[in-house]
């Protein structure tokens, strides 16, 4: 009985942490500061997924563009890279988070603060202080999801030019 209560509490907590709540009422990322009406980021395809270069705290990583992911997801390998390069420290540790993965199961992750996310270079998109979940293994996929994409006015994929285009409204 105690195990059932513990599992029930874990599921309730995870559901609360990962559920689709009301979004904060804030405007999308302001693309007006850039001269271009569209910021185009070239992508490469590997195994049927689109991968784009993204700088996390100044370190370039190839991340999977994943509209099905609710946030930013890293493996321990990327976190170790950030720590070794002095781009992440103890103050960025946000504790534990829980996620529902594609098969419906709930997994425990670490949570860290990414101070700066850069997509598309100096004239591209820059976001600050975003939470990333960290898989507790070395080989989890690195996902760029809706925690970043929801900040933007609109996003479209050009499969002919092989670019992901972030457009002003």
PDB file of C-alpha atoms in Angstrom:
ATOM      1  CA  UNK A   1       0.000   0.000   0.000  1.00  0.00           C
ATOM      2  CA  UNK A   2       2.836   2.369   0.883  1.00  0.00           C
ATOM      3  CA  UNK A   3       4.408   1.786  -2.583  1.00  0.00           C
ATOM      4  CA  UNK A   4       1.111   2.596  -4.295  1.00  0.00           C
ATOM      5  CA  UNK A   5       0.828   5.870  -2.353  1.00  0.00           C
ATOM      6  CA  UNK A   6       4.429   6.770  -3.194  1.00  0.00           C
ATOM      7  CA  UNK A   7       3.862   6.047  -6.886  1.00  0.00           C
ATOM      8  CA  UNK A   8       0.619   8.021  -6.799  1.00  0.00           C
ATOM      9  CA  UNK A   9       2.339  11.002  -5.216  1.00  0.00           C
ATOM     10  CA  UNK A  10       5.177  10.804  -7.761  1.00  0.00           C
ATOM     11  CA  UNK A  11       2.718  10.743 -10.675  1.00  0.00           C
ATOM     12  CA  UNK A  12       0.715  13.643  -9.226  1.00  0.00           C
ATOM     13  CA  UNK A  13       3.886  15.685  -8.724  1.00  0.00           C
ATOM     14  CA  UNK A  14       5.174  14.892 -12.215  1.00  0.00           C
ATOM     15  CA  UNK A  15       1.819  15.714 -13.780  1.00  0.00           C
ATOM     16  CA  UNK A  16       1.759  19.035 -11.973  1.00  0.00           C
ATOM     17  CA  UNK A  17       5.321  19.864 -13.028  1.00  0.00           C
ATOM     18  CA  UNK A  18       4.889  18.912 -16.687  1.00  0.00           C
ATOM     19  CA  UNK A  19       1.248  19.705 -17.340  1.00  0.00           C
ATOM     20  CA  UNK A  20       0.143  22.254 -19.863  1.00  0.00           C
ATOM     21  CA  UNK A  21      -0.614  25.244 -17.729  1.00  0.00           C
ATOM     22  CA  UNK A  22      -1.518  28.746 -18.732  1.00  0.00           C
ATOM     23  CA  UNK A  23       1.417  30.453 -20.398  1.00  0.00           C
ATOM     24  CA  UNK A  24       2.800  33.618 -18.923  1.00  0.00           C
ATOM     25  CA  UNK A  25       1.289  36.665 -20.518  1.00  0.00           C
ATOM     26  CA  UNK A  26       4.332  38.127 -22.193  1.00  0.00           C
ATOM     27  CA  UNK A  27       5.001  39.099 -25.760  1.00  0.00           C
ATOM     28  CA  UNK A  28       6.987  36.750 -27.978  1.00  0.00           C
ATOM     29  CA  UNK A  29      10.695  37.334 -28.429  1.00  0.00           C
ATOM     30  CA  UNK A  30      11.191  40.738 -29.995  1.00  0.00           C
ATOM     31  CA  UNK A  31      12.621  40.157 -33.453  1.00  0.00           C
ATOM     32  CA  UNK A  32      12.246  43.858 -34.308  1.00  0.00           C
ATOM     33  CA  UNK A  33      15.761  44.605 -33.083  1.00  0.00           C
ATOM     34  CA  UNK A  34      17.095  42.733 -36.115  1.00  0.00           C
ATOM     35  CA  UNK A  35      17.006  44.324 -39.547  1.00  0.00           C
ATOM     36  CA  UNK A  36      15.866  41.170 -41.349  1.00  0.00           C
ATOM     37  CA  UNK A  37      12.216  40.093 -41.309  1.00  0.00           C
ATOM     38  CA  UNK A  38      13.323  36.457 -41.179  1.00  0.00           C
ATOM     39  CA  UNK A  39      16.183  34.792 -39.383  1.00  0.00           C
ATOM     40  CA  UNK A  40      17.054  31.613 -41.300  1.00  0.00           C
ATOM     41  CA  UNK A  41      19.015  28.881 -39.569  1.00  0.00           C
ATOM     42  CA  UNK A  42      20.344  26.097 -41.809  1.00  0.00           C
ATOM     43  CA  UNK A  43      19.688  22.570 -40.548  1.00  0.00           C
ATOM     44  CA  UNK A  44      21.136  19.159 -41.233  1.00  0.00           C
ATOM     45  CA  UNK A  45      19.118  15.970 -41.163  1.00  0.00           C
ATOM     46  CA  UNK A  46      20.351  12.922 -39.274  1.00  0.00           C
ATOM     47  CA  UNK A  47      18.185   9.848 -38.959  1.00  0.00           C
ATOM     48  CA  UNK A  48      15.032  11.784 -39.862  1.00  0.00           C
ATOM     49  CA  UNK A  49      15.516  14.630 -37.353  1.00  0.00           C
ATOM     50  CA  UNK A  50      16.519  18.228 -37.996  1.00  0.00           C
ATOM     51  CA  UNK A  51      19.634  19.425 -36.184  1.00  0.00           C
ATOM     52  CA  UNK A  52      20.734  23.054 -35.790  1.00  0.00           C
ATOM     53  CA  UNK A  53      23.784  24.611 -34.128  1.00  0.00           C
ATOM     54  CA  UNK A  54      22.930  26.369 -30.860  1.00  0.00           C
ATOM     55  CA  UNK A  55      25.261  28.064 -28.399  1.00  0.00           C
ATOM     56  CA  UNK A  56      24.541  27.291 -24.763  1.00  0.00           C
ATOM     57  CA  UNK A  57      26.494  29.633 -22.489  1.00  0.00           C
ATOM     58  CA  UNK A  58      28.938  30.190 -25.361  1.00  0.00           C
ATOM     59  CA  UNK A  59      29.523  26.516 -26.258  1.00  0.00           C
ATOM     60  CA  UNK A  60      28.170  25.370 -29.646  1.00  0.00           C
ATOM     61  CA  UNK A  61      26.123  22.174 -29.586  1.00  0.00           C
ATOM     62  CA  UNK A  62      24.123  20.541 -32.341  1.00  0.00           C
ATOM     63  CA  UNK A  63      20.576  20.280 -31.029  1.00  0.00           C
ATOM     64  CA  UNK A  64      17.551  18.455 -32.423  1.00  0.00           C
ATOM     65  CA  UNK A  65      14.770  20.879 -33.366  1.00  0.00           C
ATOM     66  CA  UNK A  66      11.849  19.173 -31.621  1.00  0.00           C
ATOM     67  CA  UNK A  67       8.406  20.773 -31.493  1.00  0.00           C
ATOM     68  CA  UNK A  68       7.200  17.785 -29.466  1.00  0.00           C
ATOM     69  CA  UNK A  69       9.576  18.590 -26.617  1.00  0.00           C
ATOM     70  CA  UNK A  70       8.231  21.015 -24.037  1.00  0.00           C
ATOM     71  CA  UNK A  71      11.607  22.425 -23.081  1.00  0.00           C
ATOM     72  CA  UNK A  72      15.333  22.117 -23.525  1.00  0.00           C
ATOM     73  CA  UNK A  73      16.787  18.693 -22.818  1.00  0.00           C
ATOM     74  CA  UNK A  74      20.464  17.770 -22.383  1.00  0.00           C
ATOM     75  CA  UNK A  75      22.406  14.664 -21.434  1.00  0.00           C
ATOM     76  CA  UNK A  76      25.048  14.481 -18.714  1.00  0.00           C
ATOM     77  CA  UNK A  77      27.681  14.653 -21.462  1.00  0.00           C
ATOM     78  CA  UNK A  78      26.685  18.220 -22.458  1.00  0.00           C
ATOM     79  CA  UNK A  79      26.480  19.320 -18.833  1.00  0.00           C
ATOM     80  CA  UNK A  80      29.989  17.970 -18.214  1.00  0.00           C
ATOM     81  CA  UNK A  81      31.219  19.898 -21.277  1.00  0.00           C
ATOM     82  CA  UNK A  82      29.698  23.120 -19.919  1.00  0.00           C
ATOM     83  CA  UNK A  83      31.209  22.532 -16.455  1.00  0.00           C
ATOM     84  CA  UNK A  84      34.677  21.661 -17.830  1.00  0.00           C
ATOM     85  CA  UNK A  85      34.679  24.887 -19.842  1.00  0.00           C
ATOM     86  CA  UNK A  86      33.635  27.001 -16.857  1.00  0.00           C
ATOM     87  CA  UNK A  87      30.239  27.780 -18.407  1.00  0.00           C
ATOM     88  CA  UNK A  88      28.135  26.186 -15.666  1.00  0.00           C
ATOM     89  CA  UNK A  89      28.579  26.213 -11.902  1.00  0.00           C
ATOM     90  CA  UNK A  90      26.786  25.194  -8.706  1.00  0.00           C
ATOM     91  CA  UNK A  91      24.519  28.259  -8.816  1.00  0.00           C
ATOM     92  CA  UNK A  92      23.022  26.933 -12.076  1.00  0.00           C
ATOM     93  CA  UNK A  93      21.836  23.705 -10.405  1.00  0.00           C
ATOM     94  CA  UNK A  94      18.053  23.933 -10.023  1.00  0.00           C
ATOM     95  CA  UNK A  95      17.515  20.507  -8.471  1.00  0.00           C
ATOM     96  CA  UNK A  96      15.233  17.777  -9.802  1.00  0.00           C
ATOM     97  CA  UNK A  97      12.448  17.789 -12.380  1.00  0.00           C
ATOM     98  CA  UNK A  98      10.119  15.114 -13.735  1.00  0.00           C
ATOM     99  CA  UNK A  99       9.096  14.631 -17.364  1.00  0.00           C
ATOM    100  CA  UNK A 100       6.638  12.540 -19.265  1.00  0.00           C
ATOM    101  CA  UNK A 101       8.415  10.987 -22.241  1.00  0.00           C
ATOM    102  CA  UNK A 102       6.966   9.854 -25.568  1.00  0.00           C
ATOM    103  CA  UNK A 103       5.982   6.374 -24.324  1.00  0.00           C
ATOM    104  CA  UNK A 104       4.005   7.929 -21.455  1.00  0.00           C
ATOM    105  CA  UNK A 105       6.393   6.964 -18.682  1.00  0.00           C
ATOM    106  CA  UNK A 106       7.622   9.485 -16.123  1.00  0.00           C
ATOM    107  CA  UNK A 107      11.352   9.993 -15.663  1.00  0.00           C
ATOM    108  CA  UNK A 108      13.407  11.935 -13.158  1.00  0.00           C
ATOM    109  CA  UNK A 109      15.816  14.529 -14.537  1.00  0.00           C
ATOM    110  CA  UNK A 110      18.135  17.151 -13.200  1.00  0.00           C
ATOM    111  CA  UNK A 111      17.320  20.798 -13.864  1.00  0.00           C
ATOM    112  CA  UNK A 112      19.819  23.540 -14.668  1.00  0.00           C
ATOM    113  CA  UNK A 113      19.734  27.185 -15.661  1.00  0.00           C
ATOM    114  CA  UNK A 114      21.169  28.058 -19.066  1.00  0.00           C
ATOM    115  CA  UNK A 115      22.255  31.675 -18.802  1.00  0.00           C
ATOM    116  CA  UNK A 116      22.428  32.382 -22.547  1.00  0.00           C
ATOM    117  CA  UNK A 117      21.071  30.614 -25.624  1.00  0.00           C
ATOM    118  CA  UNK A 118      22.187  31.859 -29.045  1.00  0.00           C
ATOM    119  CA  UNK A 119      20.656  30.669 -32.310  1.00  0.00           C
ATOM    120  CA  UNK A 120      21.963  32.090 -35.581  1.00  0.00           C
ATOM    121  CA  UNK A 121      25.003  34.046 -34.429  1.00  0.00           C
ATOM    122  CA  UNK A 122      25.310  37.677 -33.366  1.00  0.00           C
ATOM    123  CA  UNK A 123      22.301  38.845 -35.412  1.00  0.00           C
ATOM    124  CA  UNK A 124      20.215  35.836 -34.444  1.00  0.00           C
ATOM    125  CA  UNK A 125      18.075  34.952 -31.464  1.00  0.00           C
ATOM    126  CA  UNK A 126      19.400  35.385 -27.944  1.00  0.00           C
ATOM    127  CA  UNK A 127      17.477  34.154 -24.911  1.00  0.00           C
ATOM    128  CA  UNK A 128      18.588  34.322 -21.313  1.00  0.00           C
ATOM    129  CA  UNK A 129      17.984  32.268 -18.172  1.00  0.00           C
ATOM    130  CA  UNK A 130      16.084  29.266 -19.498  1.00  0.00           C
ATOM    131  CA  UNK A 131      15.649  26.047 -17.531  1.00  0.00           C
ATOM    132  CA  UNK A 132      16.933  22.855 -19.147  1.00  0.00           C
ATOM    133  CA  UNK A 133      16.215  19.313 -18.023  1.00  0.00           C
ATOM    134  CA  UNK A 134      19.183  16.970 -17.812  1.00  0.00           C
ATOM    135  CA  UNK A 135      18.844  13.262 -18.483  1.00  0.00           C
ATOM    136  CA  UNK A 136      20.673  11.158 -15.951  1.00  0.00           C
ATOM    137  CA  UNK A 137      22.628   9.328 -18.669  1.00  0.00           C
ATOM    138  CA  UNK A 138      25.429  10.191 -21.090  1.00  0.00           C
ATOM    139  CA  UNK A 139      23.743   9.549 -24.437  1.00  0.00           C
ATOM    140  CA  UNK A 140      20.275  11.121 -24.283  1.00  0.00           C
ATOM    141  CA  UNK A 141      19.374  13.262 -27.299  1.00  0.00           C
ATOM    142  CA  UNK A 142      19.909  17.022 -27.028  1.00  0.00           C
ATOM    143  CA  UNK A 143      16.557  18.677 -27.726  1.00  0.00           C
ATOM    144  CA  UNK A 144      15.614  22.269 -28.499  1.00  0.00           C
ATOM    145  CA  UNK A 145      11.905  22.439 -27.772  1.00  0.00           C
ATOM    146  CA  UNK A 146       9.084  24.778 -26.980  1.00  0.00           C
ATOM    147  CA  UNK A 147      10.792  26.566 -24.070  1.00  0.00           C
ATOM    148  CA  UNK A 148      12.684  28.381 -26.820  1.00  0.00           C
ATOM    149  CA  UNK A 149      10.209  28.121 -29.693  1.00  0.00           C
ATOM    150  CA  UNK A 150       7.338  29.615 -27.658  1.00  0.00           C
ATOM    151  CA  UNK A 151       9.387  32.792 -27.230  1.00  0.00           C
ATOM    152  CA  UNK A 152       9.228  33.493 -30.961  1.00  0.00           C
ATOM    153  CA  UNK A 153       6.624  35.163 -33.136  1.00  0.00           C
ATOM    154  CA  UNK A 154       6.423  32.279 -35.613  1.00  0.00           C
ATOM    155  CA  UNK A 155       8.566  29.446 -36.905  1.00  0.00           C
ATOM    156  CA  UNK A 156       8.473  27.605 -40.223  1.00  0.00           C
ATOM    157  CA  UNK A 157      10.568  24.864 -41.745  1.00  0.00           C
ATOM    158  CA  UNK A 158      11.683  25.195 -45.366  1.00  0.00           C
ATOM    159  CA  UNK A 159      12.423  21.626 -46.429  1.00  0.00           C
ATOM    160  CA  UNK A 160      13.644  22.735 -49.860  1.00  0.00           C
ATOM    161  CA  UNK A 161      16.213  25.281 -48.638  1.00  0.00           C
ATOM    162  CA  UNK A 162      16.854  23.172 -45.509  1.00  0.00           C
ATOM    163  CA  UNK A 163      16.375  26.112 -43.160  1.00  0.00           C
ATOM    164  CA  UNK A 164      14.302  26.822 -40.081  1.00  0.00           C
ATOM    165  CA  UNK A 165      12.929  30.344 -40.379  1.00  0.00           C
ATOM    166  CA  UNK A 166      12.018  32.501 -37.411  1.00  0.00           C
ATOM    167  CA  UNK A 167       9.630  35.205 -38.662  1.00  0.00           C
ATOM    168  CA  UNK A 168       8.404  38.493 -37.275  1.00  0.00           C
ATOM    169  CA  UNK A 169       4.637  38.860 -37.045  1.00  0.00           C
TER     170      UNK A 169
END
